[in-house]
Amino acid sequence: MSEAADPALLDAVVGGALILVSGLCVLCSYRVISGPTNPDRVVALDAIATNVVAIAVLFALQTDRGLFITVSLVLAIIGFIATVAAAKFITEGEVIDEP
Amino acid sequence: MIRTGLEIALIVVGVFFLTVGTIGMLRLPNVYNRMHATSKPTTLGTAAIFFAGFAHFGPGAEGLTALIGIVFLFLTVPTGAHMIARAAEQIGIPFEGSVTWPDASAVDRSDRAERAERTEKSDD
């Protein structure tokens, strides 16, 4: 294990993981486009948001810049707010209730 | 050396869980099953990748940010999944097969469908 675990292998693994998770995002877009109902589309968009968080962390590992960990945290917050707003819009037809 | 091996192992575990979650979302039959399939494995996979970031950057500023990201994911992803499932149940998407609510009197489906129709009519 200690012989095989050199930084070149880490670079290869991170690059392959980036390509694979990007492909997973493309696969999720199938469910976004042709989901039978609107909640299916929201579930798929939530999965895409979580995958993009993982992509940001992997990019931070690849370029050795810790700034992108913070970027991933902001993306997670945006994804959560988007999911809650979409669920509220599906249920009630509007996000913020007019008094 | 050991740290690099740990990072590689954590990245492999995370990508595996993300793949499982996406395949479940594409293949399962119902919106509730799909929500179940995406929320749990995707959270585990992203948490494993965050742990890889923590192992890479060490317990400094960025590593602690990664740990905060794990806590944030474990708090918010079940909340979002619960809100989507509740919205799907309220607009009247049926359960799969013989699945029922544990207390059948807690879900009065005809009333819900009626109310959804009424709100649709009162839209315009």
Short mmCIF file of N, CA, C and O in Angstrom, two decimals, chain B residues 10-77:
data_model
loop_
_atom_site.label_atom_id
_atom_site.label_comp_id
_atom_site.label_asym_id
_atom_site.label_seq_id
_atom_site.Cartn_x
_atom_site.Cartn_y
_atom_site.Cartn_z
N LEU B 10 -10.63 6.97 0.49
CA LEU B 10 -11.85 7.76 0.75
C LEU B 10 -12.50 8.24 -0.55
O LEU B 10 -13.73 8.24 -0.68
N ILE B 11 -11.68 8.62 -1.54
CA ILE B 11 -12.25 9.08 -2.81
C ILE B 11 -12.94 7.93 -3.52
O ILE B 11 -14.03 8.08 -4.08
N VAL B 12 -12.34 6.73 -3.47
CA VAL B 12 -12.97 5.57 -4.12
C VAL B 12 -14.30 5.25 -3.46
O VAL B 12 -15.31 5.01 -4.13
N VAL B 13 -14.33 5.28 -2.11
CA VAL B 13 -15.59 5.01 -1.40
C VAL B 13 -16.64 6.06 -1.77
O VAL B 13 -17.81 5.74 -2.04
N GLY B 14 -16.24 7.33 -1.81
CA GLY B 14 -17.20 8.39 -2.12
C GLY B 14 -17.77 8.28 -3.52
O GLY B 14 -18.98 8.41 -3.72
N VAL B 15 -16.91 7.99 -4.49
CA VAL B 15 -17.40 7.86 -5.87
C VAL B 15 -18.31 6.65 -6.00
O VAL B 15 -19.32 6.68 -6.70
N PHE B 16 -17.99 5.58 -5.25
CA PHE B 16 -18.87 4.40 -5.28
C PHE B 16 -20.27 4.75 -4.77
O PHE B 16 -21.27 4.41 -5.41
N PHE B 17 -20.34 5.48 -3.64
CA PHE B 17 -21.66 5.79 -3.10
C PHE B 17 -22.42 6.76 -4.00
O PHE B 17 -23.64 6.65 -4.16
N LEU B 18 -21.70 7.72 -4.60
CA LEU B 18 -22.38 8.64 -5.53
C LEU B 18 -22.94 7.88 -6.73
O LEU B 18 -24.06 8.15 -7.19
N THR B 19 -22.18 6.88 -7.23
CA THR B 19 -22.66 6.10 -8.36
C THR B 19 -23.90 5.29 -7.98
O THR B 19 -24.87 5.21 -8.74
N VAL B 20 -23.86 4.69 -6.78
CA VAL B 20 -25.02 3.91 -6.32
C VAL B 20 -26.26 4.79 -6.22
O VAL B 20 -27.35 4.41 -6.66
N GLY B 21 -26.09 6.01 -5.68
CA GLY B 21 -27.23 6.90 -5.54
C GLY B 21 -27.81 7.31 -6.89
O GLY B 21 -29.03 7.32 -7.07
N THR B 22 -26.93 7.59 -7.86
CA THR B 22 -27.44 8.01 -9.17
C THR B 22 -28.13 6.86 -9.89
O THR B 22 -29.18 7.06 -10.51
N ILE B 23 -27.57 5.66 -9.79
CA ILE B 23 -28.22 4.50 -10.44
C ILE B 23 -29.58 4.24 -9.80
O ILE B 23 -30.57 3.95 -10.48
N GLY B 24 -29.65 4.38 -8.47
CA GLY B 24 -30.94 4.20 -7.81
C GLY B 24 -31.94 5.24 -8.25
O GLY B 24 -33.12 4.93 -8.43
N MET B 25 -31.49 6.48 -8.44
CA MET B 25 -32.43 7.51 -8.88
C MET B 25 -32.90 7.24 -10.29
O MET B 25 -34.03 7.57 -10.65
N LEU B 26 -32.08 6.63 -11.13
CA LEU B 26 -32.51 6.37 -12.51
C LEU B 26 -33.40 5.13 -12.60
O LEU B 26 -34.26 5.07 -13.47
N ARG B 27 -33.23 4.15 -11.72
CA ARG B 27 -33.86 2.86 -11.92
C ARG B 27 -35.09 2.62 -11.04
O ARG B 27 -35.91 1.78 -11.39
N LEU B 28 -35.21 3.28 -9.91
CA LEU B 28 -36.31 2.95 -9.00
C LEU B 28 -37.63 3.50 -9.53
O LEU B 28 -37.65 4.47 -10.29
N PRO B 29 -38.76 2.89 -9.13
CA PRO B 29 -40.02 3.15 -9.84
C PRO B 29 -40.79 4.39 -9.40
O PRO B 29 -41.64 4.86 -10.14
N ASN B 30 -40.53 4.92 -8.21
CA ASN B 30 -41.46 5.90 -7.64
C ASN B 30 -40.67 7.09 -7.11
O ASN B 30 -39.48 6.99 -6.85
N VAL B 31 -41.35 8.21 -6.93
CA VAL B 31 -40.61 9.40 -6.48
C VAL B 31 -40.14 9.22 -5.05
O VAL B 31 -39.05 9.69 -4.67
N TYR B 32 -40.89 8.48 -4.23
CA TYR B 32 -40.46 8.26 -2.84
C TYR B 32 -39.23 7.36 -2.80
O TYR B 32 -38.28 7.63 -2.05
N ASN B 33 -39.25 6.30 -3.64
CA ASN B 33 -38.08 5.43 -3.69
C ASN B 33 -36.86 6.17 -4.21
O ASN B 33 -35.74 5.97 -3.73
N ARG B 34 -37.09 7.05 -5.21
CA ARG B 34 -35.95 7.79 -5.76
C ARG B 34 -35.39 8.77 -4.75
O ARG B 34 -34.16 8.92 -4.63
N MET B 35 -36.29 9.40 -3.98
CA MET B 35 -35.81 10.32 -2.96
C MET B 35 -34.98 9.58 -1.92
O MET B 35 -33.93 10.04 -1.49
N HIS B 36 -35.46 8.38 -1.53
CA HIS B 36 -34.73 7.54 -0.60
C HIS B 36 -33.36 7.17 -1.15
O HIS B 36 -32.36 7.20 -0.45
N ALA B 37 -33.31 6.86 -2.48
CA ALA B 37 -32.06 6.40 -3.08
C ALA B 37 -31.07 7.53 -3.22
O ALA B 37 -29.87 7.31 -3.13
N THR B 38 -31.53 8.76 -3.45
CA THR B 38 -30.56 9.83 -3.64
C THR B 38 -30.08 10.39 -2.31
O THR B 38 -28.91 10.72 -2.19
N SER B 39 -30.98 10.51 -1.33
CA SER B 39 -30.58 11.27 -0.15
C SER B 39 -29.50 10.55 0.64
O SER B 39 -28.48 11.15 0.99
N LYS B 40 -29.68 9.26 0.92
CA LYS B 40 -28.72 8.61 1.82
C LYS B 40 -27.37 8.29 1.19
O LYS B 40 -26.35 8.72 1.73
N PRO B 41 -27.30 7.55 0.06
CA PRO B 41 -25.96 7.26 -0.47
C PRO B 41 -25.22 8.50 -0.94
O PRO B 41 -24.00 8.59 -0.82
N THR B 42 -25.96 9.50 -1.47
CA THR B 42 -25.27 10.71 -1.94
C THR B 42 -24.66 11.46 -0.77
O THR B 42 -23.55 11.98 -0.87
N THR B 43 -25.37 11.49 0.38
CA THR B 43 -24.81 12.13 1.57
C THR B 43 -23.55 11.41 2.03
O THR B 43 -22.53 12.03 2.35
N LEU B 44 -23.63 10.05 2.05
CA LEU B 44 -22.46 9.29 2.49
C LEU B 44 -21.27 9.51 1.55
O LEU B 44 -20.13 9.69 2.01
N GLY B 45 -21.53 9.51 0.23
CA GLY B 45 -20.44 9.68 -0.72
C GLY B 45 -19.79 11.04 -0.61
O GLY B 45 -18.56 11.17 -0.59
N THR B 46 -20.62 12.09 -0.51
CA THR B 46 -20.04 13.43 -0.39
C THR B 46 -19.31 13.59 0.93
O THR B 46 -18.30 14.29 1.00
N ALA B 47 -19.82 12.95 2.00
CA ALA B 47 -19.12 13.03 3.29
C ALA B 47 -17.76 12.34 3.19
O ALA B 47 -16.77 12.83 3.75
N ALA B 48 -17.69 11.22 2.47
CA ALA B 48 -16.39 10.55 2.30
C ALA B 48 -15.42 11.43 1.52
O ALA B 48 -14.23 11.51 1.86
N ILE B 49 -15.93 12.13 0.49
CA ILE B 49 -15.04 13.01 -0.29
C ILE B 49 -14.60 14.21 0.55
O ILE B 49 -13.46 14.66 0.48
N PHE B 50 -15.53 14.71 1.42
CA PHE B 50 -15.14 15.79 2.35
C PHE B 50 -14.05 15.31 3.31
O PHE B 50 -13.12 16.05 3.65
N PHE B 51 -14.16 14.04 3.77
CA PHE B 51 -13.12 13.50 4.65
C PHE B 51 -11.79 13.40 3.92
O PHE B 51 -10.72 13.61 4.53
N ALA B 52 -11.83 13.10 2.60
CA ALA B 52 -10.60 13.10 1.82
C ALA B 52 -9.99 14.50 1.79
O ALA B 52 -8.77 14.65 1.90
N GLY B 53 -10.84 15.52 1.68
CA GLY B 53 -10.34 16.89 1.74
C GLY B 53 -9.73 17.21 3.09
O GLY B 53 -8.70 17.87 3.18
N PHE B 54 -10.38 16.71 4.15
CA PHE B 54 -9.83 16.93 5.50
C PHE B 54 -8.48 16.25 5.66
O PHE B 54 -7.57 16.80 6.27
N ALA B 55 -8.35 15.04 5.08
CA ALA B 55 -7.07 14.33 5.17
C ALA B 55 -6.00 15.02 4.34
O ALA B 55 -4.82 14.94 4.66
N HIS B 56 -6.41 15.71 3.28
CA HIS B 56 -5.43 16.35 2.41
C HIS B 56 -4.94 17.67 2.98
O HIS B 56 -3.75 17.95 2.97
N PHE B 57 -5.85 18.48 3.51
CA PHE B 57 -5.47 19.81 3.96
C PHE B 57 -5.10 19.86 5.43
O PHE B 57 -4.66 20.89 5.93
N GLY B 58 -5.34 18.77 6.18
CA GLY B 58 -4.94 18.75 7.57
C GLY B 58 -5.90 19.54 8.44
O GLY B 58 -6.83 20.17 7.95
N PRO B 59 -5.67 19.51 9.75
CA PRO B 59 -6.62 20.18 10.66
C PRO B 59 -6.41 21.68 10.75
O PRO B 59 -6.52 22.27 11.81
N GLY B 60 -6.12 22.31 9.62
CA GLY B 60 -6.01 23.76 9.62
C GLY B 60 -7.35 24.39 9.31
O GLY B 60 -8.40 23.85 9.61
N ALA B 61 -7.31 25.53 8.62
CA ALA B 61 -8.55 26.24 8.33
C ALA B 61 -9.41 25.47 7.33
O ALA B 61 -10.60 25.28 7.54
N GLU B 62 -8.80 25.01 6.23
CA GLU B 62 -9.60 24.38 5.17
C GLU B 62 -10.11 23.01 5.60
O GLU B 62 -11.21 22.61 5.24
N GLY B 63 -9.31 22.29 6.38
CA GLY B 63 -9.78 21.00 6.87
C GLY B 63 -10.99 21.14 7.78
O GLY B 63 -11.95 20.37 7.70
N LEU B 64 -10.98 22.17 8.62
CA LEU B 64 -12.13 22.42 9.49
C LEU B 64 -13.34 22.82 8.67
O LEU B 64 -14.47 22.46 9.00
N THR B 65 -13.12 23.56 7.57
CA THR B 65 -14.24 23.88 6.68
C THR B 65 -14.85 22.61 6.10
O THR B 65 -16.08 22.51 5.97
N ALA B 66 -14.00 21.64 5.78
CA ALA B 66 -14.53 20.37 5.26
C ALA B 66 -15.38 19.66 6.31
O ALA B 66 -16.44 19.11 5.99
N LEU B 67 -14.94 19.68 7.57
CA LEU B 67 -15.74 19.04 8.62
C LEU B 67 -17.08 19.75 8.79
O LEU B 67 -18.12 19.11 8.98
N ILE B 68 -17.05 21.09 8.69
CA ILE B 68 -18.32 21.84 8.78
C ILE B 68 -19.23 21.47 7.62
O ILE B 68 -20.45 21.36 7.77
N GLY B 69 -18.63 21.23 6.44
CA GLY B 69 -19.43 20.79 5.30
C GLY B 69 -20.12 19.46 5.56
O GLY B 69 -21.29 19.27 5.19
N ILE B 70 -19.42 18.52 6.22
CA ILE B 70 -20.05 17.24 6.55
C ILE B 70 -21.24 17.45 7.48
O ILE B 70 -22.33 16.91 7.26
N VAL B 71 -21.05 18.26 8.53
CA VAL B 71 -22.15 18.51 9.47
C VAL B 71 -23.33 19.16 8.76
O VAL B 71 -24.49 18.80 8.96
N PHE B 72 -23.02 20.12 7.87
CA PHE B 72 -24.09 20.81 7.14
C PHE B 72 -24.87 19.85 6.26
O PHE B 72 -26.11 19.88 6.23
N LEU B 73 -24.14 18.95 5.57
CA LEU B 73 -24.84 17.98 4.71
C LEU B 73 -25.74 17.07 5.53
O LEU B 73 -26.89 16.83 5.17
N PHE B 74 -25.24 16.59 6.67
CA PHE B 74 -26.05 15.67 7.47
C PHE B 74 -27.25 16.37 8.09
O PHE B 74 -28.23 15.72 8.43
N LEU B 75 -27.20 17.70 8.22
CA LEU B 75 -28.38 18.41 8.72
C LEU B 75 -29.38 18.71 7.61
O LEU B 75 -30.58 18.61 7.80
N THR B 76 -28.90 19.11 6.43
CA THR B 76 -29.81 19.69 5.44
C THR B 76 -30.35 18.68 4.45
O THR B 76 -31.48 18.86 3.98
N VAL B 77 -29.61 17.65 4.09
CA VAL B 77 -30.10 16.73 3.06
C VAL B 77 -31.35 15.97 3.52
O VAL B 77 -32.32 15.88 2.76
#
